[in-house]
Amino acid sequence: LRSGGSGTLVTANALSAVGRVYLILDASGSMLEQRDGRSKFDVARESAAALVAALPEGTEVALRVYGHTKRSIEPGAEEDSALLLPFGKHDRLAFRRTLDGLRARGRTPLAFSLQQAKQDIAYGNQTTTLVLLTDGGEHAQSKLVPARAAEQLRTIPKLNLHVIGFDI
């Protein structure tokens, strides 16, 4: 039966408003390891870009990265974590440029980064989705424990935590 129209079916995935999205990206040296011809870091970076590209307009996005500025042997490598993009209406192009400018190189101050995340997202009344992209455990020599740092995040109301593990 023909009922008019062009005969083309178009489908799309529609996301409803998700509140705020806070990404933590592991850029430690272990993320340089290759899996199937690509570094874990490249896969993680592409995953972060795809997630942000799929978010509805108006979603507030923040990006924290760790292990990206100091080599493991440099002073301060155990606290090499930075909020590169604070919460704000996401600009896909700026987000992509920030991701493209990163390179994996240092330690894994995961617990420290989770502590910093708690401070970054503790305000506001919206639901916040925290997405951690990492290949594993704490490699900083501090006495911080990632599980304890993550547990402290439970004090933040309306927080959803997702961990995406690469070759864990």
PDB file of C-alpha atoms in Angstrom:
ATOM      1  CA  LEU A   1       0.000   0.000   0.000  1.00  0.00           C
ATOM      2  CA  ARG A   2       1.150   3.460  -0.765  1.00  0.00           C
ATOM      3  CA  SER A   3       0.010   6.168   1.592  1.00  0.00           C
ATOM      4  CA  GLY A   4       2.113   9.082   0.443  1.00  0.00           C
ATOM      5  CA  GLY A   5       5.457  10.450   1.550  1.00  0.00           C
ATOM      6  CA  SER A   6       8.931   9.686   0.269  1.00  0.00           C
ATOM      7  CA  GLY A   7       9.026   6.097   1.432  1.00  0.00           C
ATOM      8  CA  THR A   8      12.062   6.767   3.638  1.00  0.00           C
ATOM      9  CA  LEU A   9      12.043   5.738   7.279  1.00  0.00           C
ATOM     10  CA  VAL A  10      14.309   7.821   9.490  1.00  0.00           C
ATOM     11  CA  THR A  11      15.160   6.680  13.009  1.00  0.00           C
ATOM     12  CA  ALA A  12      17.049   8.469  15.736  1.00  0.00           C
ATOM     13  CA  ASN A  13      17.946   8.034  19.359  1.00  0.00           C
ATOM     14  CA  ALA A  14      16.409  10.791  21.445  1.00  0.00           C
ATOM     15  CA  LEU A  15      17.881  11.500  24.862  1.00  0.00           C
ATOM     16  CA  SER A  16      15.899  13.401  27.406  1.00  0.00           C
ATOM     17  CA  ALA A  17      17.517  15.960  29.667  1.00  0.00           C
ATOM     18  CA  VAL A  18      20.095  14.250  31.865  1.00  0.00           C
ATOM     19  CA  GLY A  19      21.078  17.103  34.182  1.00  0.00           C
ATOM     20  CA  ARG A  20      24.819  17.532  34.483  1.00  0.00           C
ATOM     21  CA  VAL A  21      27.520  15.179  33.205  1.00  0.00           C
ATOM     22  CA  TYR A  22      30.954  15.101  34.825  1.00  0.00           C
ATOM     23  CA  LEU A  23      33.620  13.045  33.079  1.00  0.00           C
ATOM     24  CA  ILE A  24      36.903  11.893  34.591  1.00  0.00           C
ATOM     25  CA  LEU A  25      39.369  10.679  31.977  1.00  0.00           C
ATOM     26  CA  ASP A  26      42.409   8.561  32.835  1.00  0.00           C
ATOM     27  CA  ALA A  27      45.408   9.835  30.867  1.00  0.00           C
ATOM     28  CA  SER A  28      48.026   7.904  32.804  1.00  0.00           C
ATOM     29  CA  GLY A  29      50.895   6.120  31.086  1.00  0.00           C
ATOM     30  CA  SER A  30      49.215   2.722  31.334  1.00  0.00           C
ATOM     31  CA  MET A  31      46.527   4.008  28.972  1.00  0.00           C
ATOM     32  CA  LEU A  32      49.155   3.961  26.211  1.00  0.00           C
ATOM     33  CA  GLU A  33      49.020   0.156  26.114  1.00  0.00           C
ATOM     34  CA  GLN A  34      47.678  -1.177  22.836  1.00  0.00           C
ATOM     35  CA  ARG A  35      44.607  -3.368  22.445  1.00  0.00           C
ATOM     36  CA  ASP A  36      43.604  -4.439  18.943  1.00  0.00           C
ATOM     37  CA  GLY A  37      46.012  -1.917  17.408  1.00  0.00           C
ATOM     38  CA  ARG A  38      44.759   1.128  19.349  1.00  0.00           C
ATOM     39  CA  SER A  39      45.811   2.617  22.639  1.00  0.00           C
ATOM     40  CA  LYS A  40      43.376   2.365  25.526  1.00  0.00           C
ATOM     41  CA  PHE A  41      43.633   6.150  25.786  1.00  0.00           C
ATOM     42  CA  ASP A  42      42.476   6.672  22.187  1.00  0.00           C
ATOM     43  CA  VAL A  43      39.500   4.392  22.802  1.00  0.00           C
ATOM     44  CA  ALA A  44      38.648   6.211  26.048  1.00  0.00           C
ATOM     45  CA  ARG A  45      39.001   9.618  24.384  1.00  0.00           C
ATOM     46  CA  GLU A  46      36.718   8.566  21.520  1.00  0.00           C
ATOM     47  CA  SER A  47      34.209   7.171  24.008  1.00  0.00           C
ATOM     48  CA  ALA A  48      34.135  10.467  25.905  1.00  0.00           C
ATOM     49  CA  ALA A  49      33.685  12.429  22.670  1.00  0.00           C
ATOM     50  CA  ALA A  50      30.851  10.149  21.512  1.00  0.00           C
ATOM     51  CA  LEU A  51      29.082  10.462  24.855  1.00  0.00           C
ATOM     52  CA  VAL A  52      29.220  14.242  24.830  1.00  0.00           C
ATOM     53  CA  ALA A  53      28.181  14.425  21.174  1.00  0.00           C
ATOM     54  CA  ALA A  54      25.032  12.431  22.017  1.00  0.00           C
ATOM     55  CA  LEU A  55      23.963  14.659  24.911  1.00  0.00           C
ATOM     56  CA  PRO A  56      20.944  16.896  24.441  1.00  0.00           C
ATOM     57  CA  GLU A  57      21.482  20.616  24.003  1.00  0.00           C
ATOM     58  CA  GLY A  58      21.585  22.450  27.311  1.00  0.00           C
ATOM     59  CA  THR A  59      23.292  19.663  29.226  1.00  0.00           C
ATOM     60  CA  GLU A  60      25.982  20.977  31.534  1.00  0.00           C
ATOM     61  CA  VAL A  61      29.267  19.107  31.044  1.00  0.00           C
ATOM     62  CA  ALA A  62      32.551  19.126  32.983  1.00  0.00           C
ATOM     63  CA  LEU A  63      35.819  17.327  32.246  1.00  0.00           C
ATOM     64  CA  ARG A  64      38.545  16.338  34.721  1.00  0.00           C
ATOM     65  CA  VAL A  65      41.677  14.579  33.462  1.00  0.00           C
ATOM     66  CA  TYR A  66      44.476  12.943  35.414  1.00  0.00           C
ATOM     67  CA  GLY A  67      47.969  11.760  34.513  1.00  0.00           C
ATOM     68  CA  HIS A  68      48.214  14.074  31.515  1.00  0.00           C
ATOM     69  CA  THR A  69      50.803  16.732  32.356  1.00  0.00           C
ATOM     70  CA  LYS A  70      53.606  15.140  34.363  1.00  0.00           C
ATOM     71  CA  ARG A  71      55.736  12.078  33.772  1.00  0.00           C
ATOM     72  CA  SER A  72      55.668   9.502  36.579  1.00  0.00           C
ATOM     73  CA  ILE A  73      59.074  10.576  37.900  1.00  0.00           C
ATOM     74  CA  GLU A  74      58.293  14.304  38.063  1.00  0.00           C
ATOM     75  CA  PRO A  75      57.423  16.041  41.323  1.00  0.00           C
ATOM     76  CA  GLY A  76      53.681  16.538  41.626  1.00  0.00           C
ATOM     77  CA  ALA A  77      52.773  13.527  39.474  1.00  0.00           C
ATOM     78  CA  GLU A  78      50.750  12.098  42.379  1.00  0.00           C
ATOM     79  CA  GLU A  79      48.393  15.086  42.167  1.00  0.00           C
ATOM     80  CA  ASP A  80      48.396  15.473  38.381  1.00  0.00           C
ATOM     81  CA  SER A  81      44.667  16.058  38.056  1.00  0.00           C
ATOM     82  CA  ALA A  82      42.915  19.072  36.588  1.00  0.00           C
ATOM     83  CA  LEU A  83      39.408  20.259  35.924  1.00  0.00           C
ATOM     84  CA  LEU A  84      39.963  21.273  32.303  1.00  0.00           C
ATOM     85  CA  LEU A  85      36.358  22.168  31.555  1.00  0.00           C
ATOM     86  CA  PRO A  86      34.196  23.279  34.505  1.00  0.00           C
ATOM     87  CA  PHE A  87      30.435  22.867  34.374  1.00  0.00           C
ATOM     88  CA  GLY A  88      28.792  24.911  31.677  1.00  0.00           C
ATOM     89  CA  LYS A  89      26.635  24.484  28.617  1.00  0.00           C
ATOM     90  CA  HIS A  90      28.633  22.086  26.551  1.00  0.00           C
ATOM     91  CA  ASP A  91      30.336  23.214  23.423  1.00  0.00           C
ATOM     92  CA  ARG A  92      31.012  20.076  21.404  1.00  0.00           C
ATOM     93  CA  LEU A  93      33.809  21.693  19.407  1.00  0.00           C
ATOM     94  CA  ALA A  94      35.627  23.044  22.485  1.00  0.00           C
ATOM     95  CA  PHE A  95      35.220  19.692  24.215  1.00  0.00           C
ATOM     96  CA  ARG A  96      36.654  17.869  21.203  1.00  0.00           C
ATOM     97  CA  ARG A  97      39.581  20.301  20.927  1.00  0.00           C
ATOM     98  CA  THR A  98      40.367  19.762  24.605  1.00  0.00           C
ATOM     99  CA  LEU A  99      40.299  15.985  24.167  1.00  0.00           C
ATOM    100  CA  ASP A 100      42.448  16.142  21.037  1.00  0.00           C
ATOM    101  CA  GLY A 101      45.095  18.168  22.881  1.00  0.00           C
ATOM    102  CA  LEU A 102      45.565  15.531  25.590  1.00  0.00           C
ATOM    103  CA  ARG A 103      48.155  12.825  25.747  1.00  0.00           C
ATOM    104  CA  ALA A 104      48.610  10.025  28.224  1.00  0.00           C
ATOM    105  CA  ARG A 105      51.854  10.055  30.151  1.00  0.00           C
ATOM    106  CA  GLY A 106      51.968   9.898  33.950  1.00  0.00           C
ATOM    107  CA  ARG A 107      50.763   8.329  37.160  1.00  0.00           C
ATOM    108  CA  THR A 108      47.237   7.351  38.164  1.00  0.00           C
ATOM    109  CA  PRO A 109      46.074   9.684  40.948  1.00  0.00           C
ATOM    110  CA  LEU A 110      42.585   8.171  40.863  1.00  0.00           C
ATOM    111  CA  ALA A 111      41.658   8.671  44.527  1.00  0.00           C
ATOM    112  CA  PHE A 112      42.929  12.257  44.470  1.00  0.00           C
ATOM    113  CA  SER A 113      40.852  12.913  41.322  1.00  0.00           C
ATOM    114  CA  LEU A 114      37.723  11.497  42.974  1.00  0.00           C
ATOM    115  CA  GLN A 115      38.305  13.777  45.974  1.00  0.00           C
ATOM    116  CA  GLN A 116      38.631  16.742  43.642  1.00  0.00           C
ATOM    117  CA  ALA A 117      35.477  15.655  41.785  1.00  0.00           C
ATOM    118  CA  LYS A 118      33.539  15.752  45.038  1.00  0.00           C
ATOM    119  CA  GLN A 119      34.493  19.396  45.444  1.00  0.00           C
ATOM    120  CA  ASP A 120      33.720  20.168  41.782  1.00  0.00           C
ATOM    121  CA  ILE A 121      30.204  18.725  41.798  1.00  0.00           C
ATOM    122  CA  ALA A 122      29.027  19.264  45.366  1.00  0.00           C
ATOM    123  CA  TYR A 123      26.907  22.265  44.445  1.00  0.00           C
ATOM    124  CA  GLY A 124      23.632  22.452  42.592  1.00  0.00           C
ATOM    125  CA  ASN A 125      20.271  20.772  42.857  1.00  0.00           C
ATOM    126  CA  GLN A 126      20.367  18.890  39.553  1.00  0.00           C
ATOM    127  CA  THR A 127      21.082  15.245  38.994  1.00  0.00           C
ATOM    128  CA  THR A 128      24.754  14.748  38.173  1.00  0.00           C
ATOM    129  CA  THR A 129      26.074  11.755  36.272  1.00  0.00           C
ATOM    130  CA  LEU A 130      29.750  11.097  36.933  1.00  0.00           C
ATOM    131  CA  VAL A 131      31.438   8.912  34.314  1.00  0.00           C
ATOM    132  CA  LEU A 132      34.928   7.602  35.094  1.00  0.00           C
ATOM    133  CA  LEU A 133      36.890   6.206  32.132  1.00  0.00           C
ATOM    134  CA  THR A 134      39.944   4.309  33.423  1.00  0.00           C
ATOM    135  CA  ASP A 135      42.073   1.204  33.082  1.00  0.00           C
ATOM    136  CA  GLY A 136      42.380   0.539  36.734  1.00  0.00           C
ATOM    137  CA  GLY A 137      43.901   1.120  40.084  1.00  0.00           C
ATOM    138  CA  GLU A 138      45.777   3.727  41.967  1.00  0.00           C
ATOM    139  CA  HIS A 139      49.419   4.056  40.988  1.00  0.00           C
ATOM    140  CA  ALA A 140      50.249   7.157  42.949  1.00  0.00           C
ATOM    141  CA  GLN A 141      52.303   6.500  46.065  1.00  0.00           C
ATOM    142  CA  SER A 142      49.877   8.329  48.304  1.00  0.00           C
ATOM    143  CA  LYS A 143      47.921   6.618  51.039  1.00  0.00           C
ATOM    144  CA  LEU A 144      44.655   7.461  49.308  1.00  0.00           C
ATOM    145  CA  VAL A 145      42.346   4.591  48.411  1.00  0.00           C
ATOM    146  CA  PRO A 146      40.037   4.983  45.384  1.00  0.00           C
ATOM    147  CA  ALA A 147      37.208   2.941  46.940  1.00  0.00           C
ATOM    148  CA  ARG A 148      37.164   5.201  50.010  1.00  0.00           C
ATOM    149  CA  ALA A 149      37.256   8.319  47.839  1.00  0.00           C
ATOM    150  CA  ALA A 150      34.370   6.974  45.749  1.00  0.00           C
ATOM    151  CA  GLU A 151      32.413   6.146  48.891  1.00  0.00           C
ATOM    152  CA  GLN A 152      32.668   9.798  49.932  1.00  0.00           C
ATOM    153  CA  LEU A 153      30.808  10.723  46.755  1.00  0.00           C
ATOM    154  CA  ARG A 154      27.691   9.137  48.263  1.00  0.00           C
ATOM    155  CA  THR A 155      27.202  12.285  50.336  1.00  0.00           C
ATOM    156  CA  ILE A 156      26.351  14.224  47.174  1.00  0.00           C
ATOM    157  CA  PRO A 157      22.607  14.156  46.550  1.00  0.00           C
ATOM    158  CA  LYS A 158      21.354  13.118  43.106  1.00  0.00           C
ATOM    159  CA  LEU A 159      24.679  11.652  41.964  1.00  0.00           C
ATOM    160  CA  ASN A 160      24.919   8.686  39.610  1.00  0.00           C
ATOM    161  CA  LEU A 161      28.355   7.088  39.249  1.00  0.00           C
ATOM    162  CA  HIS A 162      29.387   4.983  36.252  1.00  0.00           C
ATOM    163  CA  VAL A 163      32.809   3.405  35.800  1.00  0.00           C
ATOM    164  CA  ILE A 164      33.912   2.374  32.331  1.00  0.00           C
ATOM    165  CA  GLY A 165      36.912   0.086  32.611  1.00  0.00           C
ATOM    166  CA  PHE A 166      39.424  -0.521  29.844  1.00  0.00           C
ATOM    167  CA  ASP A 167      41.201  -3.869  30.103  1.00  0.00           C
ATOM    168  CA  ILE A 168      40.778  -4.147  33.858  1.00  0.00           C
TER     169      ILE A 168
END
